[in-house]
Coordinates of C-alpha atoms and ligand atoms in Angstrom, one line a residue:
M1 CA -12.8 -31.8 -24.8
D2 CA -16.0 -29.4 -25.4
K3 CA -14.4 -26.1 -27.0
N4 CA -17.7 -24.0 -26.5
F5 CA -17.6 -21.9 -23.3
D6 CA -19.9 -19.2 -22.7
V7 CA -17.3 -16.9 -20.8
I8 CA -13.2 -17.0 -22.1
V9 CA -11.0 -14.9 -19.9
I10 CA -7.6 -13.8 -21.5
G11 CA -4.9 -13.6 -18.6
G12 CA -5.2 -15.3 -14.9
G13 CA -4.0 -12.2 -13.1
P14 CA -6.0 -10.9 -9.9
A15 CA -8.6 -9.4 -12.9
G16 CA -8.7 -12.6 -15.0
Y17 CA -8.8 -15.4 -12.5
V18 CA -11.1 -13.6 -10.0
C19 CA -13.6 -12.5 -13.2
A20 CA -13.3 -16.5 -14.0
I21 CA -14.3 -17.5 -10.3
R22 CA -17.3 -15.1 -10.1
S23 CA -18.6 -16.2 -13.8
A24 CA -18.4 -19.9 -12.6
Q25 CA -20.5 -18.7 -9.7
L26 CA -22.9 -17.4 -11.6
G27 CA -22.8 -20.3 -13.7
F28 CA -21.3 -19.8 -16.5
K29 CA -19.4 -22.3 -18.6
T30 CA -15.9 -20.4 -18.2
A31 CA -12.0 -21.1 -19.4
C32 CA -9.1 -18.9 -18.7
I33 CA -6.3 -19.1 -20.7
E34 CA -2.9 -18.4 -19.1
S35 CA 0.7 -18.0 -20.6
R36 CA 2.9 -17.4 -17.9
G37 CA 2.6 -21.2 -16.9
T38 CA 1.4 -20.3 -13.3
L39 CA -1.9 -18.4 -12.0
G40 CA -2.2 -15.3 -10.4
G41 CA -0.8 -12.9 -12.5
T42 CA 2.2 -9.8 -12.1
C43 CA 0.5 -9.9 -8.3
L44 CA 1.0 -13.3 -7.4
N45 CA 4.3 -13.9 -9.5
V46 CA 5.9 -10.8 -9.7
G47 CA 4.8 -8.2 -7.7
C48 CA 2.4 -7.5 -4.5
I49 CA 3.2 -11.1 -2.9
P50 CA 6.9 -11.4 -3.4
S51 CA 6.9 -7.7 -3.0
K52 CA 5.6 -7.7 0.3
S53 CA 7.3 -11.0 1.5
L54 CA 10.5 -9.8 1.0
L55 CA 9.4 -6.1 2.7
N56 CA 8.7 -8.2 5.8
L57 CA 11.3 -10.3 6.2
S58 CA 14.0 -7.4 5.6
E59 CA 12.0 -5.8 8.0
N60 CA 12.4 -8.3 10.8
Y61 CA 16.0 -8.6 9.6
H62 CA 16.4 -4.8 10.1
K63 CA 14.7 -5.1 13.6
V64 CA 16.6 -7.9 15.2
Q65 CA 19.8 -6.1 13.9
N66 CA 19.2 -2.1 15.3
E67 CA 16.0 -2.0 17.2
F68 CA 15.8 -5.4 19.4
N69 CA 18.9 -5.0 21.5
N70 CA 17.4 -1.4 22.9
L71 CA 14.2 -3.1 24.3
G72 CA 15.4 -5.8 26.1
I73 CA 16.0 -8.5 23.0
E74 CA 19.3 -9.1 23.1
S75 CA 20.9 -11.1 19.8
S76 CA 24.3 -11.5 18.7
N77 CA 25.8 -12.5 15.4
V78 CA 22.8 -11.9 13.4
K79 CA 23.3 -12.9 9.9
L80 CA 21.5 -12.8 6.5
N81 CA 21.2 -15.7 4.7
L82 CA 19.7 -14.2 1.5
S83 CA 19.1 -17.4 -0.6
K84 CA 16.8 -18.4 2.3
M85 CA 15.2 -15.5 2.3
M86 CA 14.5 -15.9 -1.5
S87 CA 13.3 -19.5 -0.9
N88 CA 10.5 -18.1 1.4
K89 CA 9.2 -16.1 -1.0
N90 CA 9.5 -18.3 -3.9
K91 CA 7.3 -20.7 -1.2
S92 CA 4.9 -17.8 -0.6
V93 CA 4.3 -17.3 -4.3
L94 CA 4.0 -20.9 -5.2
T95 CA 1.5 -21.6 -2.2
L96 CA -0.3 -19.1 -3.3
T97 CA -0.3 -19.6 -7.3
K98 CA -1.3 -23.2 -6.5
G99 CA -4.3 -21.9 -4.3
V100 CA -5.8 -20.3 -7.6
E101 CA -5.3 -23.2 -9.7
Y102 CA -7.2 -25.4 -6.4
L103 CA -10.0 -22.9 -6.7
F104 CA -10.2 -23.2 -10.6
K105 CA -10.7 -26.9 -10.0
K106 CA -13.4 -26.0 -7.3
N107 CA -15.2 -23.8 -9.6
K108 CA -14.8 -26.6 -12.5
I109 CA -12.8 -23.9 -14.5
T110 CA -11.1 -24.8 -17.7
Y111 CA -7.6 -23.6 -17.3
L112 CA -5.8 -23.4 -20.8
K113 CA -2.2 -22.6 -20.8
G114 CA -1.0 -21.0 -23.4
K115 CA -1.1 -17.7 -25.0
G116 CA -4.6 -16.5 -25.9
S117 CA -5.3 -14.9 -29.3
I118 CA -9.1 -13.0 -30.0
L119 CA -10.0 -14.2 -33.7
S120 CA -13.5 -13.1 -33.6
K121 CA -15.9 -11.7 -30.8
N122 CA -16.9 -15.2 -30.6
S123 CA -13.7 -16.9 -31.0
V124 CA -10.2 -17.5 -29.4
S125 CA -7.4 -19.5 -30.2
V126 CA -4.6 -20.7 -28.1
L127 CA -0.9 -21.6 -28.9
D128 CA 0.6 -23.6 -26.0
E129 CA 4.2 -24.9 -24.8
S130 CA 4.5 -27.1 -27.8
K131 CA 3.5 -24.5 -30.5
N132 CA 0.1 -26.4 -31.1
K133 CA -2.9 -24.3 -31.9
T134 CA -6.5 -24.6 -30.7
N135 CA -9.5 -22.7 -31.7
Y136 CA -12.5 -22.1 -28.5
K137 CA -15.7 -20.7 -29.3
T138 CA -17.6 -18.4 -26.8
K139 CA -20.4 -15.9 -25.9
N140 CA -17.8 -13.4 -24.6
V141 CA -13.9 -12.6 -23.8
V142 CA -13.1 -10.9 -21.5
I143 CA -9.5 -9.5 -21.8
S144 CA -7.4 -9.6 -18.8
T145 CA -3.8 -9.4 -20.3
G146 CA -2.6 -6.7 -17.5
S147 CA 0.5 -4.8 -17.5
I148 CA 4.7 -4.9 -18.2
P149 CA 7.1 -2.4 -16.7
S150 CA 7.8 0.6 -18.4
S151 CA 11.4 2.0 -19.4
L152 CA 12.8 5.4 -20.3
P153 CA 13.9 6.2 -24.1
G154 CA 17.4 4.4 -24.9
I155 CA 17.2 2.5 -21.6
K156 CA 17.1 -1.4 -22.0
I157 CA 16.3 -3.8 -19.3
D158 CA 18.7 -6.4 -19.4
E159 CA 17.4 -8.2 -15.7
N160 CA 21.1 -8.0 -14.8
N161 CA 22.3 -4.6 -14.1
I162 CA 19.3 -3.0 -15.3
V163 CA 16.6 -4.4 -13.7
S164 CA 12.6 -4.0 -13.7
S165 CA 11.0 -4.8 -10.6
T166 CA 10.8 -8.6 -11.4
G167 CA 14.6 -8.4 -11.7
A168 CA 14.7 -6.8 -8.1
L169 CA 13.0 -8.9 -6.6
S170 CA 15.4 -12.1 -7.5
F171 CA 18.9 -10.4 -6.4
N172 CA 21.3 -13.2 -5.5
K173 CA 23.3 -11.0 -3.7
V174 CA 22.5 -7.9 -1.9
P175 CA 24.3 -5.0 -3.9
K176 CA 26.4 -2.9 -2.7
E177 CA 24.8 0.2 -4.2
L178 CA 21.6 0.7 -5.8
I179 CA 20.0 3.3 -8.1
I180 CA 16.2 3.4 -8.5
I181 CA 15.1 5.4 -10.9
G182 CA 11.6 6.5 -10.1
G183 CA 10.4 7.8 -6.5
G184 CA 6.9 5.6 -7.0
Y185 CA 5.4 2.8 -4.4
I186 CA 7.2 0.3 -6.5
G187 CA 10.9 1.4 -6.4
L188 CA 10.3 2.9 -2.8
E189 CA 9.1 -0.5 -1.6
M190 CA 12.1 -2.1 -3.5
G191 CA 14.3 0.7 -2.5
S192 CA 13.4 -0.1 1.8
V193 CA 13.8 -4.0 1.0
W194 CA 17.2 -3.3 -0.6
K195 CA 18.6 -0.9 1.9
R196 CA 17.6 -2.9 4.9
L197 CA 19.7 -6.0 3.7
G198 CA 22.6 -3.8 3.2
S199 CA 22.9 -2.0 0.2
K200 CA 23.4 1.8 -0.4
V201 CA 20.2 3.1 -1.9
T202 CA 19.7 6.5 -4.3
V203 CA 16.9 7.7 -5.8
I204 CA 16.9 9.6 -8.8
E205 CA 13.2 11.0 -9.1
F206 CA 12.0 13.4 -12.1
L207 CA 9.6 15.5 -9.9
D208 CA 10.5 17.6 -6.8
H209 CA 8.2 15.3 -4.9
I210 CA 8.3 11.3 -4.4
I211 CA 4.9 9.2 -5.1
P212 CA 3.5 11.4 -7.7
G213 CA -0.5 11.9 -6.8
M214 CA -0.1 11.5 -3.1
D215 CA -1.2 14.3 -0.4
K216 CA 1.5 16.5 -0.4
D217 CA 1.8 16.7 3.6
I218 CA 2.0 12.6 3.4
S219 CA 4.2 12.8 0.7
N220 CA 6.8 15.3 2.4
E221 CA 6.7 13.2 5.6
F222 CA 7.3 10.3 3.9
L223 CA 10.4 11.7 2.6
K224 CA 11.7 12.7 5.6
I225 CA 11.4 9.6 7.4
L226 CA 12.9 7.6 4.4
I227 CA 15.6 10.1 4.3
K228 CA 16.3 9.5 7.9
Q229 CA 16.4 5.6 7.3
G230 CA 19.4 6.4 5.4
I231 CA 17.9 6.1 1.3
N232 CA 19.5 9.2 -0.7
F233 CA 17.3 11.2 -3.1
K234 CA 18.3 12.9 -6.2
L235 CA 14.9 15.0 -7.0
N236 CA 14.1 17.7 -9.8
S237 CA 16.7 15.1 -11.5
K238 CA 16.2 13.7 -15.2
V239 CA 18.5 10.5 -16.0
T240 CA 19.8 11.2 -19.6
N241 CA 21.9 8.1 -19.9
V242 CA 22.5 4.6 -18.5
K243 CA 25.0 2.2 -19.5
V244 CA 27.3 -1.2 -18.5
V245 CA 30.5 -1.3 -18.3
K246 CA 32.5 -4.3 -16.8
D247 CA 30.0 -5.4 -15.0
K248 CA 29.1 -1.8 -13.5
A249 CA 26.1 0.4 -14.2
I250 CA 26.9 4.5 -15.0
I251 CA 23.9 6.8 -15.0
D252 CA 24.0 9.9 -15.6
F253 CA 21.1 12.7 -14.8
T254 CA 20.6 16.3 -14.7
N255 CA 19.1 18.1 -12.4
N256 CA 16.0 20.2 -13.9
K257 CA 16.7 23.5 -11.9
S258 CA 20.5 23.9 -11.8
S259 CA 21.3 22.1 -14.8
K260 CA 24.1 20.5 -13.1
R261 CA 25.1 17.3 -14.3
E262 CA 26.0 13.9 -12.0
R263 CA 27.5 10.7 -12.9
I264 CA 26.5 7.7 -10.6
E265 CA 28.2 4.1 -10.9
C266 CA 26.6 1.2 -9.1
D267 CA 25.8 -2.3 -9.3
K268 CA 22.3 -2.4 -9.7
V269 CA 19.9 0.2 -11.4
L270 CA 16.0 -0.6 -10.9
V271 CA 13.9 1.2 -13.3
A272 CA 10.6 1.7 -11.7
V273 CA 9.4 4.7 -13.9
G274 CA 6.2 2.8 -14.2
R275 CA 4.0 0.2 -15.8
K276 CA 2.0 0.1 -19.3
S277 CA -0.9 -1.8 -20.6
N278 CA -0.2 -5.1 -22.1
I279 CA -1.7 -4.8 -25.5
G280 CA -1.5 -7.7 -27.5
E281 CA -1.0 -8.0 -31.5
D282 CA -4.5 -9.2 -31.8
I283 CA -6.1 -6.1 -29.8
V284 CA -4.5 -4.0 -32.2
K285 CA -5.4 -6.2 -35.3
L286 CA -9.1 -6.0 -34.3
G287 CA -9.2 -2.7 -33.8
I288 CA -9.9 -2.4 -30.3
K289 CA -10.0 1.1 -29.5
L290 CA -7.4 2.3 -27.0
E291 CA -7.3 5.7 -25.2
K292 CA -3.3 6.9 -24.1
G293 CA -2.4 3.1 -24.9
K294 CA -5.1 1.4 -22.6
I295 CA -7.8 -0.6 -23.5
K296 CA -10.6 2.2 -23.6
V297 CA -14.1 0.3 -21.9
N298 CA -17.6 2.1 -21.5
K299 CA -19.1 1.7 -17.8
K300 CA -20.1 -1.6 -18.8
F301 CA -16.5 -2.9 -19.3
E302 CA -17.3 -3.2 -23.1
T303 CA -14.4 -2.5 -25.6
S304 CA -15.1 -0.7 -28.9
I305 CA -16.4 -4.6 -29.8
K306 CA -19.7 -5.6 -28.6
G307 CA -19.2 -8.6 -26.5
I308 CA -15.2 -8.3 -25.9
Y309 CA -14.7 -7.1 -22.4
A310 CA -11.9 -5.7 -20.7
V311 CA -10.7 -5.4 -17.2
G312 CA -7.4 -4.5 -14.8
D313 CA -4.6 -2.9 -15.8
C314 CA -5.0 -3.3 -19.2
I315 CA -7.8 -0.7 -19.4
Q316 CA -8.1 2.9 -19.0
L317 CA -10.2 3.4 -15.6
G318 CA -8.7 3.7 -12.5
P319 CA -5.0 3.3 -10.8
M320 CA -2.9 -0.2 -11.7
L321 CA -3.7 -1.7 -8.6
A322 CA -4.5 -5.2 -7.6
H323 CA -8.0 -5.2 -5.5
K324 CA -8.9 -2.6 -8.4
A325 CA -8.8 -5.4 -11.1
E326 CA -10.4 -7.6 -9.0
D327 CA -13.4 -5.7 -8.3
E328 CA -13.4 -4.9 -12.0
G329 CA -13.1 -8.7 -12.6
I330 CA -16.3 -9.1 -10.2
A331 CA -18.2 -6.6 -11.7
V332 CA -17.8 -7.4 -15.5
A333 CA -19.2 -11.3 -14.5
E334 CA -22.0 -9.7 -13.0
I335 CA -22.8 -7.7 -16.1
I336 CA -22.3 -10.2 -18.6
A337 CA -25.0 -12.1 -16.3
G338 CA -27.3 -9.1 -16.7
Q339 CA -26.7 -7.8 -13.0
A340 CA -25.6 -4.3 -11.8
G341 CA -21.9 -5.1 -11.5
H342 CA -20.3 -1.4 -10.5
V343 CA -16.7 -0.2 -9.5
N344 CA -16.5 3.1 -7.0
Y345 CA -13.6 4.5 -9.0
E346 CA -14.0 7.4 -5.5
V347 CA -13.0 4.8 -3.0
I348 CA -9.9 3.0 -4.0
P349 CA -8.0 2.3 -1.3
A350 CA -3.8 2.7 -2.3
V351 CA -1.1 1.7 0.2
I352 CA 2.7 1.7 0.0
Y353 CA 4.3 -1.0 2.2
T354 CA 7.6 0.8 3.5
S355 CA 8.0 1.1 7.3
P356 CA 5.8 3.0 8.2
E357 CA 3.0 2.3 5.7
V358 CA 1.3 4.8 3.5
A359 CA -2.3 4.8 2.4
A360 CA -4.8 6.8 1.2
V361 CA -8.7 7.0 -0.3
G362 CA -10.3 9.7 -1.9
K363 CA -9.3 12.8 -2.4
T364 CA -6.2 15.0 -1.7
E365 CA -6.3 18.9 -0.6
Q366 CA -4.3 19.1 -4.0
E367 CA -7.1 17.9 -5.9
L368 CA -9.8 19.3 -3.6
Q369 CA -8.3 22.9 -4.5
K370 CA -8.2 22.3 -8.0
E371 CA -11.8 21.5 -7.9
S372 CA -12.4 24.4 -5.7
I373 CA -14.3 22.2 -3.0
K374 CA -14.0 23.8 0.4
Y375 CA -13.0 21.1 3.1
K376 CA -11.9 21.2 6.7
I377 CA -9.1 19.0 7.8
G378 CA -8.3 17.1 11.2
K379 CA -5.1 15.7 11.7
F380 CA -3.9 13.3 14.6
P381 CA -0.1 12.5 15.0
F382 CA 0.9 9.1 15.9
L383 CA 2.8 10.2 18.9
A384 CA -0.4 11.0 20.7
N385 CA -1.4 7.0 20.4
S386 CA -1.0 5.1 23.2
R387 CA -0.7 1.6 21.4
A388 CA 1.6 3.4 18.7
K389 CA 3.4 4.8 21.8
V390 CA 4.2 1.3 23.5
N391 CA 5.1 -0.1 20.0
N392 CA 7.8 2.4 19.5
E393 CA 5.9 2.9 16.3
T394 CA 5.6 7.1 16.7
E395 CA 5.9 8.3 13.0
G396 CA 3.4 9.7 10.9
F397 CA -0.4 10.8 11.5
V398 CA -4.0 10.7 10.2
K399 CA -5.2 13.1 8.2
I400 CA -8.9 13.4 7.2
I401 CA -10.5 16.0 5.2
A402 CA -14.3 16.8 5.2
D403 CA -16.5 18.9 3.0
D404 CA -16.7 22.2 4.7
K405 CA -20.3 22.3 4.7
T406 CA -21.8 18.5 4.7
D407 CA -18.7 17.5 6.9
K408 CA -18.7 14.7 4.7
V409 CA -15.5 12.3 4.6
L410 CA -13.8 13.1 1.3
G411 CA -10.5 11.9 1.8
V412 CA -8.5 10.0 4.4
H413 CA -4.2 10.2 4.4
I414 CA -2.6 7.7 6.5
I415 CA 1.1 7.6 7.1
G416 CA 2.0 5.1 10.0
S417 CA 2.3 1.5 11.5
H418 CA -0.7 -0.8 9.8
A419 CA -2.1 2.2 8.0
G420 CA -2.7 -0.1 5.0
T421 CA -4.8 -2.1 6.9
M422 CA -6.8 1.0 8.5
I423 CA -7.2 2.2 5.6
A424 CA -10.3 -0.2 5.1
E425 CA -12.1 1.3 7.6
M426 CA -12.0 4.7 6.0
A427 CA -13.0 3.1 2.7
L428 CA -15.9 1.4 4.3
A429 CA -17.0 4.5 5.9
M430 CA -16.7 6.6 2.4
E431 CA -18.7 4.1 0.9
F432 CA -21.4 4.6 3.2
G433 CA -21.1 8.2 2.6
A434 CA -19.9 8.7 6.4
S435 CA -19.2 12.2 7.8
S436 CA -16.5 12.9 10.1
E437 CA -18.7 13.2 13.1
D438 CA -19.9 9.6 12.4
I439 CA -16.4 8.3 12.8
A440 CA -15.9 10.3 15.7
R441 CA -18.5 8.9 17.3
T442 CA -18.0 5.8 16.3
C443 CA -16.4 3.5 19.4
H444 CA -13.2 2.5 18.7
A445 CA -10.9 -0.2 20.9
H446 CA -8.6 0.7 23.0
P447 CA -5.8 0.8 22.9
T448 CA -5.4 0.7 19.3
H449 CA -3.8 2.7 16.6
T450 CA -7.2 3.0 15.1
E451 CA -7.9 5.4 17.3
A452 CA -6.0 7.6 15.9
V453 CA -8.5 8.3 13.2
K454 CA -11.4 8.7 15.8
E455 CA -9.0 11.4 17.3
A456 CA -8.1 12.7 13.2
A457 CA -12.1 12.5 13.0
L458 CA -12.5 14.8 16.1
A459 CA -10.0 17.1 14.8
V460 CA -11.7 18.1 11.7
D461 CA -14.0 19.7 14.4
K462 CA -11.3 21.2 16.9
R463 CA -11.8 18.9 19.5
P464 CA -9.2 16.1 19.6
I465 CA -8.8 14.2 23.5
H466 CA -5.4 13.4 23.5
F467 CA -3.6 16.2 21.4
Ligands
FAD501 P1 -1.8 -9.0 -14.3 O1 -1.4 -9.4 -12.6 O2 -0.4 -8.4 -14.8 O3 -2.4 -10.6 -15.5 C1 -2.2 -10.4 -16.6 C2 -1.7 -11.8 -16.7 O4 -2.1 -12.1 -18.2 C3 -0.6 -12.2 -17.0 O5 0.1 -13.2 -15.8 C4 -0.1 -12.6 -18.4 O6 0.9 -13.8 -18.2 C5 -1.5 -13.4 -18.7 N1 -1.3 -13.0 -20.2 C6 -1.1 -11.5 -21.2 N2 -1.1 -12.0 -22.3 C7 -1.9 -12.8 -22.2 C8 -1.8 -13.3 -23.5 N3 -2.4 -13.1 -25.0 N4 -2.5 -14.9 -23.2 C9 -2.6 -15.3 -22.1 N5 -2.0 -14.9 -21.1 C10 -2.1 -13.6 -21.4 N6 -1.1 -3.7 -6.4 C11 -1.5 -3.8 -5.6 O7 -2.6 -3.6 -5.2 N7 -0.7 -4.0 -4.0 C12 0.4 -4.3 -4.5 O8 1.2 -4.2 -3.3 C13 1.4 -4.3 -5.4 N8 2.6 -4.0 -5.3 C14 3.2 -4.6 -6.6 C15 4.8 -4.8 -6.6 C16 5.1 -5.0 -7.7 C17 7.1 -5.4 -8.0 C18 4.2 -4.8 -9.1 C19 5.1 -5.2 -10.4 C20 3.4 -4.5 -9.0 C21 2.3 -4.5 -7.7 N9 1.1 -4.2 -7.7 C22 0.3 -4.0 -6.5 C23 0.1 -3.9 -9.1 C24 -0.7 -5.3 -9.5 O9 0.2 -6.3 -9.5 C25 -1.4 -5.7 -10.6 O10 -2.0 -4.3 -10.9 C26 -2.4 -6.3 -10.9 O11 -1.5 -7.7 -10.6 C27 -3.0 -6.2 -12.3 O12 -3.7 -7.5 -12.3 P2 -4.4 -7.8 -14.1 O13 -5.2 -8.9 -13.8 O14 -5.0 -6.8 -14.7 O15 -3.1 -8.0 -14.7

């Protein structure tokens, strides 16, 4: 095999595999190194895809059990077959990871299986499963080594009683009691899955609210809805110790305000306190500069060493999300080709795939207040949306924030069914610099949930029709 490449990408997750495909499309001789044994990274293997599979299946299970009988769809003796559910999830993961392999073949990308290490800006080694090391030459290196779960000091994840999201995606029986440390999106998605399948779920969160960084209006509404669904919350609480005794986990935590100490015993603890960049020894050895533990890149995604680029979860820019990683993968390939690759960090949608979904793009009210930017707000509840009403999906609302003077849309926050799909229209509107009036004057199909977006835009000018 020829060992000379134009671009070698280290890591085959959304940032890396997309970068490899775009590089090949641009005519570069491209290789992608992946150590996991399958392509697709965290997202396809142990992240977005398996979690969305379980969210979808558990939601269907919950609806058949709790909602359908009241709607005239009578069923009895509904049973959970967890191992079948897990097989279905695994099949979806396999189909998609194989799909990326097919795309590599189609685009004539060399897939190097093993652990990649950068030797210099023009050479990379790969250590394969049989411990054979092979060196390759390249004109450009792109690091896309992603991220790994974080823990708290003194808490050791064993993926048995104390698990990361990876363990929580593969329990072989429904835990009687599941404690989740961290009220971020991963914890709440996994909490929703296991609550629907029968666990007693308690979330312990250090802050006084869930989903840090989310618009407070949405965060408050989301908390109320999750409590109504039966998830318990211990907010303002600091976990001080987790230990395992005879296959039970014991969690000690202290209330930040009252200093009251509590202890809970459970079958499983999910540590969902965030993720950290995956920085290999080679990166440290080469002296590539880091910022707060992440690889520091400039606007062209170049690290402190010319010719070595980095994208995705491992860099300091933007949120740790798959679509951000993919867009950076495309942008860096185009930059290497001398084109104007670009990612607009002001318009990166974020979605939580619970029921109802939560989605946001742009600024929150709290951010605008901090930046002393004057704004106006339009809100519209799904209770007044006809499609949501007929579907019994009336929880939540759309909130549009527009500049007080120019009416330019600065942020959109949605909690409700299909919020994750609806946010795409808002991201597009913001990319085009739309005003709330532009959205209000755009004809939206009836009856759809998206009419709530139009109505929220009308509400910015205090003239909603149906509320
Ligand atoms: P990764 O996907 O982490 O890929 C990096 C790859 O590099 C890995 O496969 C790793 O094995 C490989 N690698 C590392 N070092 C080396 C080396 N030296 N040699 C060879 N290979 C190496 N994001 C969303 O946008 N939407 C979601 O719904 C969503 N849900 C999530 C749910 C969970 C439970 C988790 C954990 C994450 C979720 N994410 C979601 C986040 C998303 O998975 C990440 O943002 C995304 O995978 C980042 O892509 P990446 O390519 O930067 O890194």
